Coordinates of C-alpha atoms and ligand atoms in Angstrom, one line a residue:
M1 CA 110.4 -83.4 34.6
R2 CA 113.4 -83.0 32.8
R3 CA 112.5 -83.7 28.4
T4 CA 115.0 -86.2 27.0
L5 CA 112.7 -85.9 23.3
F6 CA 113.7 -82.2 21.2
E7 CA 118.1 -81.4 20.2
E8 CA 120.3 -79.1 20.5
V9 CA 117.8 -78.0 16.9
H10 CA 115.3 -78.3 17.9
E11 CA 115.8 -76.4 20.5
D12 CA 117.1 -73.7 18.3
F13 CA 114.6 -73.3 16.0
R14 CA 111.8 -72.4 19.9
A15 CA 114.4 -70.0 20.1
S16 CA 114.3 -68.5 17.0
F17 CA 110.2 -69.2 16.7
R18 CA 110.0 -67.3 19.4
T19 CA 111.9 -64.7 18.8
V20 CA 108.8 -64.6 15.5
L21 CA 105.9 -64.7 17.5
Q22 CA 106.4 -62.0 19.7
R23 CA 108.2 -60.0 17.2
E24 CA 104.6 -60.2 15.1
V25 CA 102.2 -62.0 16.7
V26 CA 101.8 -61.7 20.0
G27 CA 103.8 -57.7 20.8
G28 CA 105.7 -55.3 18.7
E29 CA 103.6 -55.3 15.0
G30 CA 102.1 -57.9 16.5
R31 CA 98.0 -57.9 16.0
Y32 CA 97.2 -60.8 18.0
G33 CA 94.1 -59.5 20.0
E34 CA 92.9 -57.7 16.4
W35 CA 92.6 -61.3 14.5
E36 CA 90.5 -62.2 17.3
R37 CA 88.0 -59.3 16.2
E38 CA 88.6 -59.8 13.6
G39 CA 87.3 -63.4 13.7
I40 CA 90.9 -64.4 11.2
V41 CA 94.7 -63.9 10.3
P42 CA 95.7 -62.0 7.9
R43 CA 97.2 -64.5 5.2
E44 CA 100.4 -63.1 5.2
V45 CA 100.8 -63.8 8.5
F46 CA 101.9 -67.3 6.9
A47 CA 103.6 -66.0 4.3
S48 CA 105.6 -64.3 6.6
A49 CA 106.3 -67.7 8.6
G50 CA 106.5 -69.6 5.8
R51 CA 109.7 -67.7 5.6
G52 CA 110.5 -67.5 8.3
G53 CA 111.0 -71.7 7.7
F54 CA 108.2 -72.2 10.2
V55 CA 105.0 -73.3 8.2
A56 CA 104.9 -77.0 6.2
M57 CA 108.7 -78.1 7.5
A58 CA 108.4 -81.8 6.9
V59 CA 108.6 -80.9 2.9
P60 CA 111.2 -81.7 0.7
E61 CA 114.1 -79.4 -0.3
R62 CA 113.5 -79.9 -4.3
Y63 CA 109.7 -78.0 -3.2
G64 CA 111.3 -75.7 -1.6
G65 CA 111.1 -76.6 2.0
A66 CA 113.7 -78.2 4.4
G67 CA 112.8 -82.1 4.8
A68 CA 112.6 -82.1 7.7
E69 CA 110.3 -85.2 8.2
D70 CA 110.4 -84.8 12.5
F71 CA 107.3 -84.3 14.4
R72 CA 109.5 -82.6 17.0
F73 CA 109.8 -78.9 14.4
N74 CA 105.5 -79.5 14.3
L75 CA 105.8 -80.0 18.1
V76 CA 107.8 -77.0 18.8
I77 CA 105.1 -74.5 16.4
G78 CA 101.5 -75.5 19.0
E79 CA 104.0 -75.8 21.9
E80 CA 105.3 -71.3 21.4
C81 CA 102.0 -70.7 20.6
Q82 CA 100.2 -71.9 23.2
A83 CA 103.2 -71.2 25.2
A84 CA 102.6 -67.3 24.3
G85 CA 98.4 -67.6 24.6
V86 CA 98.0 -67.2 21.2
G87 CA 96.4 -70.9 20.4
S88 CA 94.1 -69.7 17.4
F89 CA 96.7 -68.5 15.5
G90 CA 98.6 -71.6 16.1
L91 CA 95.4 -73.9 14.8
G92 CA 96.1 -72.6 11.8
L93 CA 99.4 -72.9 11.1
T94 CA 99.3 -77.0 13.3
L95 CA 96.4 -77.9 10.7
Q96 CA 99.0 -76.4 7.7
N97 CA 102.1 -78.1 9.1
D98 CA 100.5 -81.0 11.1
I99 CA 97.1 -82.1 9.6
C100 CA 96.7 -80.5 6.0
L101 CA 100.7 -81.7 4.8
P102 CA 100.7 -84.5 5.3
Y103 CA 98.1 -85.8 2.7
F104 CA 100.0 -84.3 0.0
L105 CA 103.2 -85.9 0.9
S106 CA 101.3 -89.0 0.9
Y107 CA 98.7 -89.2 -1.6
C108 CA 99.9 -87.0 -4.1
D109 CA 101.3 -87.9 -7.8
E110 CA 104.6 -85.7 -9.1
R111 CA 102.4 -84.1 -11.2
Q112 CA 99.8 -82.3 -8.2
R113 CA 102.9 -82.2 -6.2
E114 CA 105.1 -79.7 -8.4
R115 CA 101.8 -78.1 -8.7
W116 CA 100.8 -77.5 -4.8
L117 CA 104.3 -77.8 -2.5
P118 CA 106.0 -75.4 -3.4
G119 CA 103.4 -72.8 -2.2
I120 CA 101.9 -74.5 0.6
A121 CA 105.9 -74.4 1.9
S122 CA 106.1 -70.9 1.4
G123 CA 102.9 -70.4 3.5
E124 CA 100.9 -69.1 0.3
L125 CA 98.8 -71.3 -0.8
I126 CA 96.7 -71.7 3.1
T127 CA 94.9 -75.3 3.3
A128 CA 92.0 -76.9 4.3
L129 CA 90.3 -80.4 5.5
A130 CA 86.6 -80.6 5.0
M131 CA 85.4 -83.8 6.2
T132 CA 82.4 -82.4 8.6
E133 CA 79.0 -81.6 6.8
P134 CA 76.0 -79.9 8.8
G135 CA 74.0 -83.1 8.9
I136 CA 77.6 -85.1 10.2
G137 CA 80.7 -86.1 11.3
S138 CA 81.3 -88.7 14.1
D139 CA 79.3 -90.9 11.4
L140 CA 81.5 -89.8 8.3
A141 CA 80.4 -92.6 6.4
A142 CA 77.5 -91.2 6.3
M143 CA 77.9 -88.1 4.8
S144 CA 76.0 -87.1 1.3
T145 CA 78.4 -84.4 -0.7
S146 CA 79.0 -86.6 -3.7
A147 CA 82.1 -85.6 -6.4
I148 CA 80.4 -87.6 -9.3
R149 CA 82.5 -88.2 -12.2
E150 CA 81.9 -87.3 -15.6
G151 CA 84.0 -87.9 -18.3
E152 CA 87.2 -85.5 -17.4
H153 CA 85.2 -83.8 -14.1
F154 CA 84.2 -84.7 -11.1
L155 CA 80.3 -82.7 -10.1
V156 CA 81.0 -81.9 -6.8
N157 CA 78.0 -81.0 -5.1
G158 CA 76.5 -80.4 -1.1
S159 CA 78.4 -78.6 2.2
K160 CA 80.5 -78.8 4.7
T161 CA 80.5 -76.4 7.4
F162 CA 83.4 -75.4 10.5
I163 CA 85.8 -76.3 7.8
T164 CA 89.5 -74.9 10.4
N165 CA 91.1 -72.1 8.3
G166 CA 87.8 -72.5 6.4
I167 CA 88.5 -68.7 4.9
N168 CA 91.8 -68.0 4.2
A169 CA 92.2 -71.6 2.7
D170 CA 93.1 -71.8 -1.3
L171 CA 93.5 -75.6 -1.0
V172 CA 90.9 -77.7 0.9
I173 CA 90.9 -81.6 1.2
L174 CA 87.7 -82.6 0.3
A175 CA 85.9 -85.7 1.1
A176 CA 83.0 -86.8 -1.2
K177 CA 81.0 -89.6 -2.0
T178 CA 82.2 -90.8 -5.7
D179 CA 79.6 -93.3 -5.3
P180 CA 76.7 -92.2 -3.3
R181 CA 75.3 -96.1 -2.9
E182 CA 78.6 -97.0 -0.6
R183 CA 79.4 -96.6 3.2
H184 CA 83.5 -96.2 3.6
R185 CA 84.5 -97.7 0.4
G186 CA 82.3 -94.3 -1.5
I187 CA 84.9 -91.7 -0.3
S188 CA 87.7 -89.9 -1.7
L189 CA 89.5 -86.7 -1.8
L190 CA 89.0 -83.6 -4.0
M191 CA 91.5 -80.5 -3.9
I192 CA 89.1 -77.6 -4.0
E193 CA 91.1 -74.4 -5.3
R194 CA 90.6 -71.6 -4.7
G195 CA 88.5 -69.6 -7.4
M196 CA 86.8 -72.8 -8.5
E197 CA 82.9 -72.1 -10.3
G198 CA 80.7 -73.0 -7.1
F199 CA 82.5 -73.3 -4.3
E200 CA 81.4 -70.4 -1.9
R201 CA 82.6 -69.4 1.4
S202 CA 79.7 -68.9 4.3
R203 CA 80.9 -66.1 6.5
K204 CA 83.1 -67.3 9.0
L205 CA 80.7 -68.6 12.0
E206 CA 80.9 -66.7 15.9
K207 CA 82.0 -69.5 18.9
I208 CA 82.8 -68.8 21.7
G209 CA 86.5 -69.3 21.9
Q210 CA 89.3 -69.4 18.9
H211 CA 88.5 -66.4 18.1
A212 CA 91.7 -65.8 15.3
Q213 CA 90.8 -68.7 13.8
D214 CA 88.5 -68.1 10.1
T215 CA 86.4 -71.2 11.1
A216 CA 83.5 -71.2 7.8
E217 CA 80.7 -73.0 5.9
L218 CA 82.0 -74.0 3.0
S219 CA 79.2 -74.7 -0.1
F220 CA 80.2 -76.6 -3.2
S221 CA 77.0 -76.4 -6.3
D222 CA 77.6 -78.2 -9.8
V223 CA 81.2 -77.1 -9.2
R224 CA 83.6 -78.9 -12.1
V225 CA 86.9 -80.6 -10.0
P226 CA 89.1 -82.2 -12.8
V227 CA 89.9 -85.6 -12.7
S228 CA 93.1 -84.7 -12.6
N229 CA 92.6 -83.1 -9.0
L230 CA 91.3 -86.7 -7.0
L231 CA 94.2 -87.0 -4.1
G232 CA 95.0 -91.3 -4.4
E233 CA 93.0 -93.5 -5.7
E234 CA 88.5 -93.3 -6.0
G235 CA 87.4 -94.6 -3.0
K236 CA 89.8 -95.1 -0.6
G237 CA 89.3 -92.0 1.4
F238 CA 88.4 -93.3 4.2
V239 CA 91.1 -95.2 4.5
Y240 CA 93.6 -91.9 3.9
L241 CA 91.4 -90.3 6.1
V242 CA 91.4 -93.5 9.8
S243 CA 95.9 -93.7 8.2
N244 CA 96.2 -89.3 8.7
L245 CA 93.8 -89.4 11.7
P246 CA 96.2 -90.6 15.1
Q247 CA 98.6 -87.5 13.9
E248 CA 96.0 -84.7 13.1
R249 CA 95.0 -86.6 17.2
L250 CA 98.9 -86.5 18.1
S251 CA 98.5 -82.8 17.0
I252 CA 95.3 -81.8 19.6
A253 CA 97.3 -83.4 22.7
A254 CA 100.1 -82.1 22.2
S255 CA 97.9 -78.6 22.3
A256 CA 96.9 -79.4 25.2
V257 CA 99.7 -80.5 27.3
A258 CA 100.9 -77.2 26.4
A259 CA 97.8 -75.0 26.9
A260 CA 97.6 -76.0 30.8
E261 CA 101.6 -75.8 31.3
A262 CA 101.0 -72.3 29.7
A263 CA 98.2 -71.9 32.4
L264 CA 99.6 -73.5 35.0
S265 CA 102.9 -70.6 34.7
W266 CA 100.7 -67.7 34.1
T267 CA 98.5 -68.7 37.2
L268 CA 101.9 -69.7 39.8
E269 CA 103.1 -66.5 38.4
Y270 CA 99.5 -65.0 40.0
V271 CA 99.4 -66.6 42.9
R272 CA 102.9 -65.0 44.2
E273 CA 101.6 -62.1 43.4
R274 CA 98.2 -61.0 43.9
R275 CA 97.0 -61.5 48.1
A276 CA 94.1 -61.6 50.5
F277 CA 93.6 -62.1 54.5
G278 CA 97.7 -61.2 54.1
Q279 CA 99.3 -63.0 52.2
P280 CA 99.2 -64.4 48.9
I281 CA 96.9 -66.7 47.2
G282 CA 99.1 -69.3 46.7
S283 CA 99.5 -69.4 49.9
F284 CA 96.8 -71.0 51.0
Q285 CA 97.3 -73.8 51.5
S286 CA 94.1 -75.6 49.3
S287 CA 95.7 -73.3 46.6
R288 CA 98.6 -74.9 46.3
F289 CA 97.0 -78.4 46.4
T290 CA 95.4 -77.3 43.6
L291 CA 98.3 -76.3 41.6
A292 CA 100.2 -79.4 42.8
E293 CA 97.6 -81.5 41.4
L294 CA 97.7 -80.1 38.6
R295 CA 101.2 -80.0 38.8
S296 CA 101.5 -83.6 38.5
E297 CA 98.3 -84.4 36.1
V298 CA 100.4 -82.5 33.2
D299 CA 104.0 -83.6 34.1
I300 CA 102.5 -86.6 33.4
A301 CA 100.6 -86.1 30.6
R302 CA 103.4 -84.5 28.6
V303 CA 105.6 -88.1 28.8
Y304 CA 102.5 -90.2 27.1
I305 CA 102.5 -87.1 25.0
D306 CA 106.6 -86.8 24.0
R307 CA 106.2 -90.6 23.5
C308 CA 103.4 -90.6 21.0
A309 CA 105.7 -88.2 19.4
Q310 CA 108.7 -90.8 19.1
A311 CA 106.8 -93.5 18.1
L312 CA 104.1 -91.2 15.1
D313 CA 108.4 -91.1 13.8
A314 CA 109.4 -94.3 14.6
G315 CA 105.8 -94.9 11.9
E316 CA 104.5 -97.0 15.2
L317 CA 101.4 -94.4 16.7
T318 CA 99.1 -95.9 16.3
A319 CA 95.0 -95.3 15.7
E320 CA 93.9 -96.3 20.2
D321 CA 97.8 -94.7 21.3
A322 CA 96.8 -91.6 19.5
A323 CA 92.3 -91.7 20.9
A324 CA 93.9 -92.2 24.1
A325 CA 95.8 -89.4 24.0
K326 CA 93.8 -86.7 23.0
W327 CA 91.1 -88.1 24.9
S328 CA 92.5 -88.3 28.0
T329 CA 94.9 -84.9 27.0
T330 CA 91.9 -82.4 26.4
E331 CA 90.5 -84.2 29.5
L332 CA 93.1 -82.0 30.9
Q333 CA 93.3 -79.5 29.6
G334 CA 90.4 -78.5 30.6
R335 CA 90.6 -78.9 33.5
V336 CA 93.6 -77.6 35.0
V337 CA 92.1 -74.2 32.5
D338 CA 89.1 -74.2 35.4
R339 CA 91.0 -74.4 37.8
C340 CA 93.4 -71.8 36.9
L341 CA 90.8 -69.8 36.4
Q342 CA 89.3 -70.4 39.4
L343 CA 92.8 -69.3 41.1
F344 CA 92.6 -65.4 39.1
G345 CA 89.8 -65.2 41.0
G346 CA 87.1 -62.2 38.9
Y347 CA 89.9 -61.3 37.1
G348 CA 89.6 -64.5 36.1
Y349 CA 86.5 -64.4 33.6
M350 CA 87.7 -60.9 32.0
L351 CA 89.0 -62.0 29.2
E352 CA 92.2 -59.0 28.7
Y353 CA 93.7 -61.7 31.1
P354 CA 94.9 -64.6 28.5
I355 CA 93.7 -67.9 31.6
A356 CA 89.6 -66.5 30.2
R357 CA 90.5 -67.1 26.7
A358 CA 92.7 -70.4 27.2
W359 CA 89.8 -71.2 29.3
A360 CA 87.2 -70.2 25.9
D361 CA 89.9 -71.6 23.6
A362 CA 90.6 -75.3 25.4
R363 CA 86.4 -76.8 24.5
V364 CA 86.6 -77.3 21.5
T365 CA 89.8 -79.7 21.6
R366 CA 87.1 -82.3 23.7
I367 CA 84.7 -81.7 21.4
Y368 CA 86.8 -81.3 16.9
G369 CA 89.4 -84.1 15.4
G370 CA 86.3 -86.8 16.9
T371 CA 85.3 -86.4 20.1
N372 CA 86.3 -87.7 23.0
E373 CA 83.5 -90.5 23.2
I374 CA 84.8 -91.4 19.6
M375 CA 88.1 -91.6 21.2
K376 CA 86.7 -93.6 23.7
E377 CA 85.1 -96.3 21.2
I378 CA 88.5 -96.1 18.8
V379 CA 90.3 -97.9 22.6
G380 CA 87.5 -99.2 23.7
R381 CA 87.1 -101.1 20.3
S382 CA 90.9 -102.5 21.3
L383 CA 89.8 -104.4 24.6
G384 CA 88.6 -107.6 23.0
L385 CA 85.0 -106.8 24.6
Ligands
LIG1 C1 85.8 -75.2 16.0 C2 86.1 -75.8 15.6 C3 86.7 -76.3 14.6 C4 86.9 -77.5 13.0 N1 87.6 -78.0 12.2 C5 87.1 -79.1 11.7 C6 87.5 -79.1 10.5 O1 89.0 -78.5 9.8 N2 87.2 -79.8 9.3 C7 86.2 -80.8 9.8 O2 86.0 -81.9 8.8 N3 85.8 -80.7 10.7 C8 86.3 -79.8 11.1 N4 85.3 -79.3 12.7 C9 84.1 -79.9 13.2 C10 84.8 -81.1 14.1 O3 85.5 -82.6 13.7 C11 83.1 -82.1 14.3 O4 82.1 -81.5 14.9 C12 83.1 -83.6 15.2 O5 84.0 -84.3 14.8 C13 81.1 -84.3 15.9 O6 81.1 -84.1 14.6 P1 79.4 -83.1 14.9 O7 79.3 -81.7 15.0 O8 78.5 -83.5 13.4 O9 79.2 -83.7 16.9 P2 77.8 -85.5 16.4 O10 78.7 -86.3 15.5 O11 76.0 -84.7 16.3 O12 77.7 -86.3 17.1 C14 77.6 -85.6 19.0 C15 77.5 -85.6 19.7 O13 77.2 -87.6 20.1 C16 78.1 -87.4 20.3 N5 78.3 -89.5 19.5 C17 78.4 -89.4 18.1 N6 77.9 -90.6 17.8 C18 78.7 -91.0 19.3 C19 78.4 -93.0 19.1 N7 78.9 -93.4 18.6 N8 79.2 -92.9 20.9 C20 78.6 -92.2 21.9 N9 78.6 -91.1 20.6 C21 78.4 -90.8 20.5 C22 79.7 -86.8 20.6 O14 80.2 -86.6 20.8 C23 79.1 -85.6 20.2 O15 78.8 -85.6 22.0 C24 85.2 -78.7 13.8 C25 84.3 -78.5 14.9 C26 85.2 -76.8 15.2 C27 83.4 -76.1 16.2

């Protein structure tokens, strides 16, 4: 189905990003396979993407950004990374552009903006968002990392885990309890900066997929964080998280649909070539039915995601719409990559094939950004039951 979401300017942006991706990540000088083995994308790649205008596009021009407050540009980045089979590289960028940046744009005061936005837009400052702890994930209000005010500092103690960009990050948006007696109302957001004394990163965590992503544990031991690193107001952290999560979930959902589309296109190509019993395997009725079902489901999901993107840009995307998008598309992604992998036979299980990596990369999308059970809770609560 013809998409009507994008205009010429987005397609030009897509073409430029695709060229850079081919040159610097996938082929040419690209070393994606090496990054997957090393479990991290080199920092210079973010800076190079920044020079190309592909990082934090929404940063206003006066801070060195493009001032493009248009989520369609963000979608292009995630979609192209999935289409090129480099989703775990894309995750680092979409985390910066779609998930972390809104906190800087919405809650930083002028002095903080001047300090951080230019480096974020240039890709020289890499960002992360740290909510999850070893003891809690879904139940954020039960977090135990504390930030106790002592004069002009907060004294931060605790640990966070599964943090995307955790090793590369220069700026970590930390959710911590400034009032440990409270649940939601005790949470504040603080900016942790690279090099602060008492802030340590663990080894990179070993995952079943997303191999180029430097997911890490972070620990905080008597870290003295200046009060000037508080984002917005004390005690409002949970409200800020809740208001930004719909964009985070839409980002995950859009990448899920793009990943499913990519899997489908690799599979269509493969089943045309691969033969069994004297005919292309795509010509068996069971293959055609499978691919017809997947094609239909992906197209239908795409329309919903495009509509959500319009709603986001219009300031109308609700928590329920975004939750519905996230759970349904990530379940779809899981089904699509699994059924496509089956059509590759034994080759589908070999990591040299993008479908194998896409299958492993897909599993986490049903977990992070809020598990799909929590997404259904959000939708379910709105039904007045
Ligand atoms: C690769 C990766 C990257 C990540 N990146 C980040 C990041 O950058 N920043 C960050 O802060 N976090 C990140 N996370 C953490 C992620 O968001 C959490 O893992 C997720 O929110 C679930 O939390 P949990 O792991 O503690 O699971 P739990 O909360 O312990 O949940 C375990 C199971 O119980 C279910 N469950 C929990 N509560 C309910 C309920 N009320 N009703 C029904 N079922 C329920 C869950 O759905 C799940 O199936 C990442 C995780 C991974 C794996």
